[in-house]
CSV table of C-alpha atoms in Angstrom, one decimal:
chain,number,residue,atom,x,y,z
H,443,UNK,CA,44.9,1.1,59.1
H,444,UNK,CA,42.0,3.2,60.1
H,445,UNK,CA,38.7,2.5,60.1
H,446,UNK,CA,37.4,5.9,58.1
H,447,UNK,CA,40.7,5.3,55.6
H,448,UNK,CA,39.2,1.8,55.1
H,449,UNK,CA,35.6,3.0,54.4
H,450,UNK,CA,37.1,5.7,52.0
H,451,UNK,CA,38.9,3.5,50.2
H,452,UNK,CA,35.6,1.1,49.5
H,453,UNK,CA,33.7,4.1,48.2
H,454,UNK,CA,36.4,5.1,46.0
H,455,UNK,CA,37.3,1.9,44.6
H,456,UNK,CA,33.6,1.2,43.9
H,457,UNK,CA,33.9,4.4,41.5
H,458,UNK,CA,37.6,3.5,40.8
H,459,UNK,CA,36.9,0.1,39.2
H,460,UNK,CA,33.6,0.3,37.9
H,461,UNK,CA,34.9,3.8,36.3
H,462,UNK,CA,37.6,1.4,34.7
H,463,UNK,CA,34.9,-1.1,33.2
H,464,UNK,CA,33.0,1.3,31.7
H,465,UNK,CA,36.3,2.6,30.2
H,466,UNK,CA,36.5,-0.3,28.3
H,467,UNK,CA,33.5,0.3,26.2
H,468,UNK,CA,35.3,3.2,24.5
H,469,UNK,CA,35.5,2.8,20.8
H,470,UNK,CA,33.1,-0.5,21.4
H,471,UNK,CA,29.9,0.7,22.3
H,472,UNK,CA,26.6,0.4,20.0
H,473,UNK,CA,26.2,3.6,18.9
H,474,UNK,CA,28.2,6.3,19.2
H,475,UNK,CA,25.8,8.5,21.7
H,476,UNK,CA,26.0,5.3,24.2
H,477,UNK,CA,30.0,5.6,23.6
H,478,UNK,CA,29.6,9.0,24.9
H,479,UNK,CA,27.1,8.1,27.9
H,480,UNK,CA,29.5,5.3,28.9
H,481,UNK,CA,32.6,7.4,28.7
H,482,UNK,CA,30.9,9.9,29.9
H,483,UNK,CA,29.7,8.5,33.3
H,484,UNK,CA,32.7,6.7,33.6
H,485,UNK,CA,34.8,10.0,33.4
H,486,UNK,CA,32.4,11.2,36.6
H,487,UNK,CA,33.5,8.0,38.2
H,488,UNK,CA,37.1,8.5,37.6
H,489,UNK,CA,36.4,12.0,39.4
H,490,UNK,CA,35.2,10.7,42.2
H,491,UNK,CA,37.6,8.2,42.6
H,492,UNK,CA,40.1,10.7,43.0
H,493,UNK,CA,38.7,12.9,45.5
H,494,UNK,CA,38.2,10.0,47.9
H,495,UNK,CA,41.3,8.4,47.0
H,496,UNK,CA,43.4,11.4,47.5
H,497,UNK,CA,41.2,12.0,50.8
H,498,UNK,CA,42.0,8.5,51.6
H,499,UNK,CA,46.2,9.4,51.5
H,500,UNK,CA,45.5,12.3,53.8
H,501,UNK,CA,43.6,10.2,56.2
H,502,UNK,CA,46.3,7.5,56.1
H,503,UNK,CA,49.1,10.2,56.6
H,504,UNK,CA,51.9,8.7,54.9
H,505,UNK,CA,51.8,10.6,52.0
H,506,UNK,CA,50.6,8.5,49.4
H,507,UNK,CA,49.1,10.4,46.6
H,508,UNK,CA,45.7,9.8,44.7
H,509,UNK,CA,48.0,8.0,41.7
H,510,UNK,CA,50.0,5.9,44.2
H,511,UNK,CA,46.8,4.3,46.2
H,512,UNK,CA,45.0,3.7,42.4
H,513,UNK,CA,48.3,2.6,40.5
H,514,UNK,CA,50.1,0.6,43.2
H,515,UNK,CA,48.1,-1.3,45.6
H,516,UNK,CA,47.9,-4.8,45.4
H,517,UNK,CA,44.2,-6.6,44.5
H,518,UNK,CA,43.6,-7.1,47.7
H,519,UNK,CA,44.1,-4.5,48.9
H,520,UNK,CA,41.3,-3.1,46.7
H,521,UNK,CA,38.2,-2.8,49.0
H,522,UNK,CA,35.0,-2.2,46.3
H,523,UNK,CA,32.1,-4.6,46.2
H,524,UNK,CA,32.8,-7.3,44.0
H,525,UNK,CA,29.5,-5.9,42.0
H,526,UNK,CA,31.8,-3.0,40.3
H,527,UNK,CA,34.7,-5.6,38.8
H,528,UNK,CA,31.8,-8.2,37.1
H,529,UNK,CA,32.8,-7.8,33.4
H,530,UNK,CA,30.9,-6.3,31.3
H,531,UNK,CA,29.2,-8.9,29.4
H,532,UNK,CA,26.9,-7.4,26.7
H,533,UNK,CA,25.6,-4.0,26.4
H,534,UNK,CA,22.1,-5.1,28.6
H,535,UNK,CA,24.7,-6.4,31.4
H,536,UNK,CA,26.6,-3.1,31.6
H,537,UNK,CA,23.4,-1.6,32.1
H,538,UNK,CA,22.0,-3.8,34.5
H,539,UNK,CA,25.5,-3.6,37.1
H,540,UNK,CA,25.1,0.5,35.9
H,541,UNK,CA,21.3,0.9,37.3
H,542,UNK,CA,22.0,-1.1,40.6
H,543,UNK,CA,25.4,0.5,41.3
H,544,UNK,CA,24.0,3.7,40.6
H,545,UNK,CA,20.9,3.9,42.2
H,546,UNK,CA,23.1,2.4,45.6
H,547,UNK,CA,25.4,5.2,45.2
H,548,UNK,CA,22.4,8.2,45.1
H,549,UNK,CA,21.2,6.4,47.9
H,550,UNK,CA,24.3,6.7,50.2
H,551,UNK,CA,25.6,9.9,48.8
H,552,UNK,CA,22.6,11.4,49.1
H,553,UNK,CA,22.4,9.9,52.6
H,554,UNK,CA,26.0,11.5,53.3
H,555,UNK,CA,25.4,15.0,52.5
H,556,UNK,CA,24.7,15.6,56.0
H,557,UNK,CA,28.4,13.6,57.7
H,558,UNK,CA,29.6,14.5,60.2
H,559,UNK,CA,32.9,14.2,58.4
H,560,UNK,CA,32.9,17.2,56.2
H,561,UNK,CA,34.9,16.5,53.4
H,562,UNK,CA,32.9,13.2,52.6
H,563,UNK,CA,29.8,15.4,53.0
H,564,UNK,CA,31.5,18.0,50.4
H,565,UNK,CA,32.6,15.0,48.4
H,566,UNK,CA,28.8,13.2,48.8
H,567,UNK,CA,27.0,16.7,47.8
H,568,UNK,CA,29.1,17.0,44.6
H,569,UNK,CA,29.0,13.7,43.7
H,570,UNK,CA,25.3,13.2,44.2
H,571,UNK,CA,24.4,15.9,41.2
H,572,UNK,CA,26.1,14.0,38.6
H,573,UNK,CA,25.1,10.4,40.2
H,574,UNK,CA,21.3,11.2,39.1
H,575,UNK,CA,21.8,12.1,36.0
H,576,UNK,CA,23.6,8.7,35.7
H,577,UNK,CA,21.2,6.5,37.3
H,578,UNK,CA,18.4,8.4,34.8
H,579,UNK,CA,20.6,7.2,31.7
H,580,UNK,CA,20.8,3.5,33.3
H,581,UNK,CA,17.6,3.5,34.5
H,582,UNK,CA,16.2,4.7,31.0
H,583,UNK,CA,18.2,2.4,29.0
H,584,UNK,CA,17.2,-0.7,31.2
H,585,UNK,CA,13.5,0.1,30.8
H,586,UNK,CA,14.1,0.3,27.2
H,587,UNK,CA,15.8,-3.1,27.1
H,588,UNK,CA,13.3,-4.9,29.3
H,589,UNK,CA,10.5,-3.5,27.6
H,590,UNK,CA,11.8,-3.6,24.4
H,591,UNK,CA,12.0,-7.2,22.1
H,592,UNK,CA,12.0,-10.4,23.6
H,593,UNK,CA,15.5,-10.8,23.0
H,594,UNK,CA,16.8,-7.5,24.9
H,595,UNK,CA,14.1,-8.6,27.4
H,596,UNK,CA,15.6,-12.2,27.9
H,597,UNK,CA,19.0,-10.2,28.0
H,598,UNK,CA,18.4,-8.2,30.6
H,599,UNK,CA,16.7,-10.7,32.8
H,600,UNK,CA,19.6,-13.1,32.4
H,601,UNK,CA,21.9,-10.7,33.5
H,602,UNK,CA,20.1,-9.1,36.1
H,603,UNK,CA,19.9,-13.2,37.4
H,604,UNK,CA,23.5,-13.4,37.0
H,605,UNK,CA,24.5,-9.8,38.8
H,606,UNK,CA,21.8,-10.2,41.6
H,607,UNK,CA,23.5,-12.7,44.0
H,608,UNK,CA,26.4,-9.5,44.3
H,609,UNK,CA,24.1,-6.9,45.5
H,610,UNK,CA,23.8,-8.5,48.9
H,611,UNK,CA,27.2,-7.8,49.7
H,612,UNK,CA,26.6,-3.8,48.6
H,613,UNK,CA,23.8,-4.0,52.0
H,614,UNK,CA,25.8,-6.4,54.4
H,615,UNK,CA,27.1,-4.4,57.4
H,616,UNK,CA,29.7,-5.8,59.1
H,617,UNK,CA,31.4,-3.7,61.4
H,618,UNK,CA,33.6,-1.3,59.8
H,619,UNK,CA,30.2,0.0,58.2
H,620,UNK,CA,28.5,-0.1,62.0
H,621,UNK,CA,31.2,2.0,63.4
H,622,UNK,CA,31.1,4.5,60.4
H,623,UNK,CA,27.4,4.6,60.7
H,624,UNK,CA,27.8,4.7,65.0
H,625,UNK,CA,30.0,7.4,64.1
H,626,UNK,CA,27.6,9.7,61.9
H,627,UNK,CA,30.1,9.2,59.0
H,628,UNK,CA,28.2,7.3,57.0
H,629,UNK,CA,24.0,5.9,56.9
H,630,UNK,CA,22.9,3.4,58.7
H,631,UNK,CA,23.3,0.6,55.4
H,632,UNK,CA,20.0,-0.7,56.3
H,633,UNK,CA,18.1,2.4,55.3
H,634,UNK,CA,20.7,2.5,52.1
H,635,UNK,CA,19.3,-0.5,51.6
H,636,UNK,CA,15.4,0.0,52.1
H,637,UNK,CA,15.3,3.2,49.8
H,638,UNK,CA,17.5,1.4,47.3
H,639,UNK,CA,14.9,-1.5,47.0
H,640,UNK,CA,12.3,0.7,46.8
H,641,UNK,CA,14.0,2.5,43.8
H,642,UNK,CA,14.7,-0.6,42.2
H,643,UNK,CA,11.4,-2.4,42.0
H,644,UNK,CA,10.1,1.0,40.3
H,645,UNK,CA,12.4,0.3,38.1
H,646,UNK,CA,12.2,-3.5,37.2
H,647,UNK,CA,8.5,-2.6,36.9
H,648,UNK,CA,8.7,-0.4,34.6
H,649,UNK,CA,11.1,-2.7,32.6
H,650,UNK,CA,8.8,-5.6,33.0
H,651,UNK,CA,11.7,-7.3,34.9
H,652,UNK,CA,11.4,-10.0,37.2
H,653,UNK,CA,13.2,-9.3,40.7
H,654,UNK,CA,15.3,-11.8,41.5
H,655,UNK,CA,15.0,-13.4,45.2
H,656,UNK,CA,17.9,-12.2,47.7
H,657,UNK,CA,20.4,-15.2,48.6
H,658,UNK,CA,23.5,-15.4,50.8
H,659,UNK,CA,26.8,-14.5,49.6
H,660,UNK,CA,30.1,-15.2,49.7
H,661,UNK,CA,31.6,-11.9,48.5
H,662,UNK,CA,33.7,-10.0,50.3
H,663,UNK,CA,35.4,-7.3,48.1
H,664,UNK,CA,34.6,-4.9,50.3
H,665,UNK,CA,37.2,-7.1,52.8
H,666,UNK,CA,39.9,-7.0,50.1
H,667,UNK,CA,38.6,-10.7,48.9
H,668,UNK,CA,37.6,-10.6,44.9
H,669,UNK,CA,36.4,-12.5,42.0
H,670,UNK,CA,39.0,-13.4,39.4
H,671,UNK,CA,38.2,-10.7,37.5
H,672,UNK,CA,39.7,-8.0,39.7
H,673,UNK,CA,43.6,-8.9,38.9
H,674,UNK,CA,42.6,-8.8,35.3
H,675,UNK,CA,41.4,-5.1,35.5
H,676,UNK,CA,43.9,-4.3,37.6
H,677,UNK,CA,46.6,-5.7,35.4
H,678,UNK,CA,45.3,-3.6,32.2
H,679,UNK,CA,45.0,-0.6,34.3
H,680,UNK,CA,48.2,-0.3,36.2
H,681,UNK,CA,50.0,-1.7,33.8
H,682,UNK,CA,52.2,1.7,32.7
H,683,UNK,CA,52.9,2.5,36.6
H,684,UNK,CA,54.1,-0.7,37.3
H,685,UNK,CA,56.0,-1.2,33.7
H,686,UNK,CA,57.8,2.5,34.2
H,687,UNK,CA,57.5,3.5,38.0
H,688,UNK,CA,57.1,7.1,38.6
H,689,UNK,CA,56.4,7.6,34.6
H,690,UNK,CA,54.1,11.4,34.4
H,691,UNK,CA,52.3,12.8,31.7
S,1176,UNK,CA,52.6,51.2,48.4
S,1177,UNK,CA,50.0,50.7,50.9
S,1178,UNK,CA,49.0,47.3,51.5
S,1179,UNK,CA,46.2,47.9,53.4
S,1180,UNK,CA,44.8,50.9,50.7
S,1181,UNK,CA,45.8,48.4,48.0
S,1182,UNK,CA,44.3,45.2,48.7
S,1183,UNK,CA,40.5,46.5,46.8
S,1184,UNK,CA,42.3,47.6,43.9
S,1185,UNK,CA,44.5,43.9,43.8
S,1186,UNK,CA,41.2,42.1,44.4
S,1187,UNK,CA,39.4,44.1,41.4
S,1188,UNK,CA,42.0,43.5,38.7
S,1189,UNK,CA,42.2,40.0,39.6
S,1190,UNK,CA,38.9,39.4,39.1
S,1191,UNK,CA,39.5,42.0,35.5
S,1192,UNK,CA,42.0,39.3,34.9
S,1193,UNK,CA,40.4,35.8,35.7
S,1194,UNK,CA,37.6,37.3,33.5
S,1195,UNK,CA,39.8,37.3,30.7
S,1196,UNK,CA,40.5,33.4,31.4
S,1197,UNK,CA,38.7,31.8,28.6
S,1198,UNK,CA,37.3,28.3,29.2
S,1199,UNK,CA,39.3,25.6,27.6
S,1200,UNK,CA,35.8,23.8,26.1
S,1201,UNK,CA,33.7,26.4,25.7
S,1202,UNK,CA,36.0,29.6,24.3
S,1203,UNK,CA,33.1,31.8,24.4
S,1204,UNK,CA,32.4,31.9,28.3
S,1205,UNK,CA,34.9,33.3,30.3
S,1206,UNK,CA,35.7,31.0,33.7
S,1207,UNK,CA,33.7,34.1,35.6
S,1208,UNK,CA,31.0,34.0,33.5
S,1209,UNK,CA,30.5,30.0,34.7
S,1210,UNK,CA,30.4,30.5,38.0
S,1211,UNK,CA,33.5,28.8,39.0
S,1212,UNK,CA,35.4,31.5,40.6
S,1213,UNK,CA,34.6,31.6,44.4
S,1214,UNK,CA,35.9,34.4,45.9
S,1215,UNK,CA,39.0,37.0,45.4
S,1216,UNK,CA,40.1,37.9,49.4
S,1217,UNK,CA,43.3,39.0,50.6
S,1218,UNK,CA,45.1,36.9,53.6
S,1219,UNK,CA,46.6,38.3,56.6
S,1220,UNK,CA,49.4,38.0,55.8
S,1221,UNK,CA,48.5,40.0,52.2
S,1222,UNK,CA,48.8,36.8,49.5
S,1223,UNK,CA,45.4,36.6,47.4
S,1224,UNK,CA,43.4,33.8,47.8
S,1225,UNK,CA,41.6,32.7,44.5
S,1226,UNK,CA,39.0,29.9,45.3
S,1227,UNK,CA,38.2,27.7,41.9
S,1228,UNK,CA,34.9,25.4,42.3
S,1229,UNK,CA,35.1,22.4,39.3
S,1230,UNK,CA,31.9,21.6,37.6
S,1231,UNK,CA,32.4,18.2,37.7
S,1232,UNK,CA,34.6,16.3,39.4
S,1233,UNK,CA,36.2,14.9,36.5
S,1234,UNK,CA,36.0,17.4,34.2
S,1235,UNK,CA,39.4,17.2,32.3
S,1236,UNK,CA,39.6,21.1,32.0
S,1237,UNK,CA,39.5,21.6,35.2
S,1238,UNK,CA,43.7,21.3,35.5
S,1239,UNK,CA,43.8,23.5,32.4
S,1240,UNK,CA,41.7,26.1,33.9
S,1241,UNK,CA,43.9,26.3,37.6
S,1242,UNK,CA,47.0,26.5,34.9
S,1243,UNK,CA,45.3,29.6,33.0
S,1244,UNK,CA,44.2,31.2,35.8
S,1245,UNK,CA,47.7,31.1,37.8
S,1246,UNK,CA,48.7,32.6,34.4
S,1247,UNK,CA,46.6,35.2,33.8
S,1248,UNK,CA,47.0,36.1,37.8
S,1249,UNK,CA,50.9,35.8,37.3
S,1250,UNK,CA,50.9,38.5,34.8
S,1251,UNK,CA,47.9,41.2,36.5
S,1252,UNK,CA,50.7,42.5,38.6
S,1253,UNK,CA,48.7,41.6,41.8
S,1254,UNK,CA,52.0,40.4,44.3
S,1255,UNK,CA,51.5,37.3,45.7
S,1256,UNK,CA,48.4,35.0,45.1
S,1257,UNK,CA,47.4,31.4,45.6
S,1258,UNK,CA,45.0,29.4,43.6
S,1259,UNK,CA,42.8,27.0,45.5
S,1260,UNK,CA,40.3,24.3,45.1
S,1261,UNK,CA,37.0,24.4,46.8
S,1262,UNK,CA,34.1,21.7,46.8
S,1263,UNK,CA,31.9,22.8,49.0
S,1264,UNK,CA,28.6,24.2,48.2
S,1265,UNK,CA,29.3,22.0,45.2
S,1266,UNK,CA,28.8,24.2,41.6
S,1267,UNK,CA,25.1,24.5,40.4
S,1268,UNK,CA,25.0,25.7,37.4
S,1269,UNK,CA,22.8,28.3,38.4
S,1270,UNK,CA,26.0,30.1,39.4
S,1271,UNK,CA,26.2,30.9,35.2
S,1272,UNK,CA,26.1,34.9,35.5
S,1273,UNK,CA,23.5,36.3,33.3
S,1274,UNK,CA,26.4,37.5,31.2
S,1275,UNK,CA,27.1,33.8,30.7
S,1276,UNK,CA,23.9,32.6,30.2
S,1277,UNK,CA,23.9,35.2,27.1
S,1278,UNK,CA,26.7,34.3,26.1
S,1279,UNK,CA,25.8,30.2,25.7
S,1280,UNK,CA,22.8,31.3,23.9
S,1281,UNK,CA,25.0,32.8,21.2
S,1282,UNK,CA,27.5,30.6,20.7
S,1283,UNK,CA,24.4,27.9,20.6
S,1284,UNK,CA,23.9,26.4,23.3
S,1285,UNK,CA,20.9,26.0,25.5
S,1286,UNK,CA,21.5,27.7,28.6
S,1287,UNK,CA,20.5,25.5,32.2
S,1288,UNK,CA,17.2,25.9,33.6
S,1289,UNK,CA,17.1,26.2,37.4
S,1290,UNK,CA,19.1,23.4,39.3
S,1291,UNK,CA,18.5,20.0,39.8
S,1292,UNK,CA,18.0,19.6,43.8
S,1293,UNK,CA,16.4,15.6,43.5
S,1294,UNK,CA,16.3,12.3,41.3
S,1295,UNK,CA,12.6,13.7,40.7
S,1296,UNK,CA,14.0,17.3,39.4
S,1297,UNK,CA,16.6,15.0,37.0
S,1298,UNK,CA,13.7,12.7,36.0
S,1299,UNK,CA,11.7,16.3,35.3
S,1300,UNK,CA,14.3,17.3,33.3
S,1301,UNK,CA,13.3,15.0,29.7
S,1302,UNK,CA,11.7,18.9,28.6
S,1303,UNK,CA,11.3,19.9,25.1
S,1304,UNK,CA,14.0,22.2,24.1
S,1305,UNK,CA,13.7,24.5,21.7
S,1306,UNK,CA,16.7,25.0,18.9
S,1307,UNK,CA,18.9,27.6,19.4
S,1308,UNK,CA,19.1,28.3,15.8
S,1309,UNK,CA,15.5,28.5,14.6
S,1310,UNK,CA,13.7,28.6,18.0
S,1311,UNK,CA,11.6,25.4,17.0
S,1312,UNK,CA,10.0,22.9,19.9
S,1313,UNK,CA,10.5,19.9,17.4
S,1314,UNK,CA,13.8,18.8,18.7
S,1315,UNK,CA,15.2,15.0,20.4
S,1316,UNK,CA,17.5,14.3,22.6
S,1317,UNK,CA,19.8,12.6,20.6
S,1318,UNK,CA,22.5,11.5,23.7
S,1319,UNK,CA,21.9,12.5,27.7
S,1320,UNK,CA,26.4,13.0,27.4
S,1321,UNK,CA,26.8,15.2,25.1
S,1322,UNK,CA,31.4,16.1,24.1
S,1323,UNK,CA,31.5,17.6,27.6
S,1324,UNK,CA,30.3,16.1,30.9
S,1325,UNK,CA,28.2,19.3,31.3
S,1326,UNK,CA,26.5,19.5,27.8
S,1327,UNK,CA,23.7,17.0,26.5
S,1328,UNK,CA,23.1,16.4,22.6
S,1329,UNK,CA,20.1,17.3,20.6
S,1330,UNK,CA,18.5,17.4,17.4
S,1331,UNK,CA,15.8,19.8,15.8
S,1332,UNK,CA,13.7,17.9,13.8
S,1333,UNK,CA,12.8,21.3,11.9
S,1334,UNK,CA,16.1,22.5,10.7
S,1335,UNK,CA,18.0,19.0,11.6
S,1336,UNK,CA,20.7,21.3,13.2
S,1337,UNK,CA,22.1,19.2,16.2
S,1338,UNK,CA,22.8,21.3,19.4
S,1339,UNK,CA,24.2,21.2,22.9
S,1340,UNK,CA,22.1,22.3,26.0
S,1341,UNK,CA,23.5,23.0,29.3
S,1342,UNK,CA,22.8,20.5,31.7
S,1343,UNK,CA,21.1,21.5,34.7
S,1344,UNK,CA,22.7,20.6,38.4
């Protein structure tokens, strides 16, 4: 496997999965505009997804499709952060994976406009417009929440607690994300990281939130190692591929 | 016939063709009048090459759009075309041809302001909007998503007419 397919297939998973969890607040969701939103940004995601995933079966070069790589790939063979596959708990949880997922995926993509790999730049550059306007929904509902009642305050500062301890994983570089970086493929995933903190304490401020402190991690979805959760949403969502193989609209 | 003398007259009527390619959510706009055709050029080896942009990436009418416009190209008696997908410059929807913009106005929609470039320009965007119908500034967002990834939902508090606006990227 090579290293760019690799580092493909964790950006598009991270869209892939966390597409599929916001999926699942269709039909659910508090009020029918936040159905919308939620379906809405998770539609983008599901865009996404495929553009890097169908990039992804070029770059491996055994013809594997967009469908195949999504549909029929083992959990761990699933390389997201274990951030994206955390369920989704209340509405104020959603939100709170939603603002830190997004505002880490403005910061790389816009980072990657510039690539030296030009179809992740294309990819980065169209992604990016749409990523905003997600992170400004997230962002605008988590402020709302935080500096709303004490309950959706307590909420929101229990499950930013609870999802805080995965966004170390999102920064750790190991050495697939050196090389990609050494490479000019990707940023470097400590400045990622630096303008993504930044963004995020304006945020928490605003929504009277209490940053949690940074602790080490033992997550490695990005290594194809998950939470229990994966093979759950995995299950639901390959579930007609695997039942009737080869099965089209 | 002349393929050489031919080629401006194939590349005009299959843009007079793709203009006739209404878009699947919004019937009113034409697929030219939204920007997403590319570029119309002729190969060496004479096949037309039709570049599509999507808006967004997972726009669900993209597919439908590629289908009508492989249609409509089909039957513009044009010879041999091909259809293909570009990303790159990504849409803006500044690329909405004035003719568009008209258009959205009409049918009731807000038409974009200039492009988003920046998480500031998005977080500049919350602007009062006035209603399509009865040009009042009293209106609310009612949802940032609106029943198309590209639209947003408001309200006028004057006439309490909800209306889509155009989002702008």
């Amino acid at each position: 496997m090579s290293d760019l397919f690799r580092y493909v297939l964790r950006l598009g998973d991270l869209s892939l999965v966390l597409g599929q969890r916001l999926g699942e607040w269709v039909g659910h969701a508090p009020a029918l505009e936040e159905d919308l939103g939620l379906a809405n940004v998770a539609l983008d995601l599901v865009g996404q997804a495929r553009l890097l995933l169908a990039y992804a079966g070029e770059v491996e070069g055994r013809g594997r499709s967009e469908d195949d790589i999504a549909y029929l790939r083992e959990h761990r063979e699933y390389l997201n952060a274990t951030l994206a596959e955390q369920p989704n708990g209340d509405f104020g949880q959603t939100i709170v994976r939603q603002v830190l997922i997004d505002a880490f995926q403005l910061e790389l993509y816009e980072r990657m406009t510039v690539s030296k790999d030009e179809r992740l730049a294309a990819i980065a550059a169209k992604s990016v417009k749409e990523t905003r306007y997600h992170l400004r929904y997230s962002a605008g509902w988590l402020v709302r929440l935080g500096d709303g009642t004490e309950e959706s305050h307590a909420r929101a500062q229990s499950a930013l607690e609870k999802l805080w301890p995965y966004t170390v994983e999102l920064f750790a570089e190991d050495e697939l994300d050196r090389s990609m970086a050494e490479q000019g493929v990707a940023p470097r995933l400590s400045e990622v990281h630096a303008a993504w903190s930044t963004r995020i304490d304006g945020i928490l401020t605003e929504a009277t939130l209490q940053r949690p402190a940074d602790r080490p991690h033992s997550w490695h979805g990005k290594r194809g190692q998950h939470s229990e959760h994966l093979g759950y949403l995995l299950a639901e969502m390959q579930y007609l591929q695997r039942t009737y193989p080869g099965a089209r609209w | 016939m002349n393929a050489l003398l031919d080629a401006d007259r194939r590349v005009s009527r299959a843009w007079d063709a793709l203009a006739a390619v209404e878009d699947p959510e919004i019937p009113a706009l034409s697929i030219v009048d939204l920007g997403l055709i590319r570029g119309v050029k002729p190969r060496s080896d004479g096949t037309l090459e039709v570049e599509i942009t999507p808006t967004y990436v997972g726009c669900p009418a993209t597919e439908v759009i590629r289908r009508s416009a492989e249609r409509a190209l089909g039957s513009a008696g044009i010879g041999g075309f091909i259809v293909t997908s570009v990303l790159s410059p990504a849409w803006s929807s500044d690329w909405i041809t004035p003719e568009g913009r008209r258009k959205l106005e009409i049918y009731g929609i807000v038409p974009p302001e200039r492009s988003t470039e920046s998480m500031r320009d998005v977080l500049r965007m919350n602007r009062p909007v006035s209603c399509p119908r009865c040009r009042s500034a009293d209106t609310e967002t009612l949802s940032e998503f609106g029943s198309t990834p590209c639209k947003a939902l408001h309200r006028c508090r004057a006439c309490l007419e909800p209306f889509e606006c155009f989002k702008c990227i």
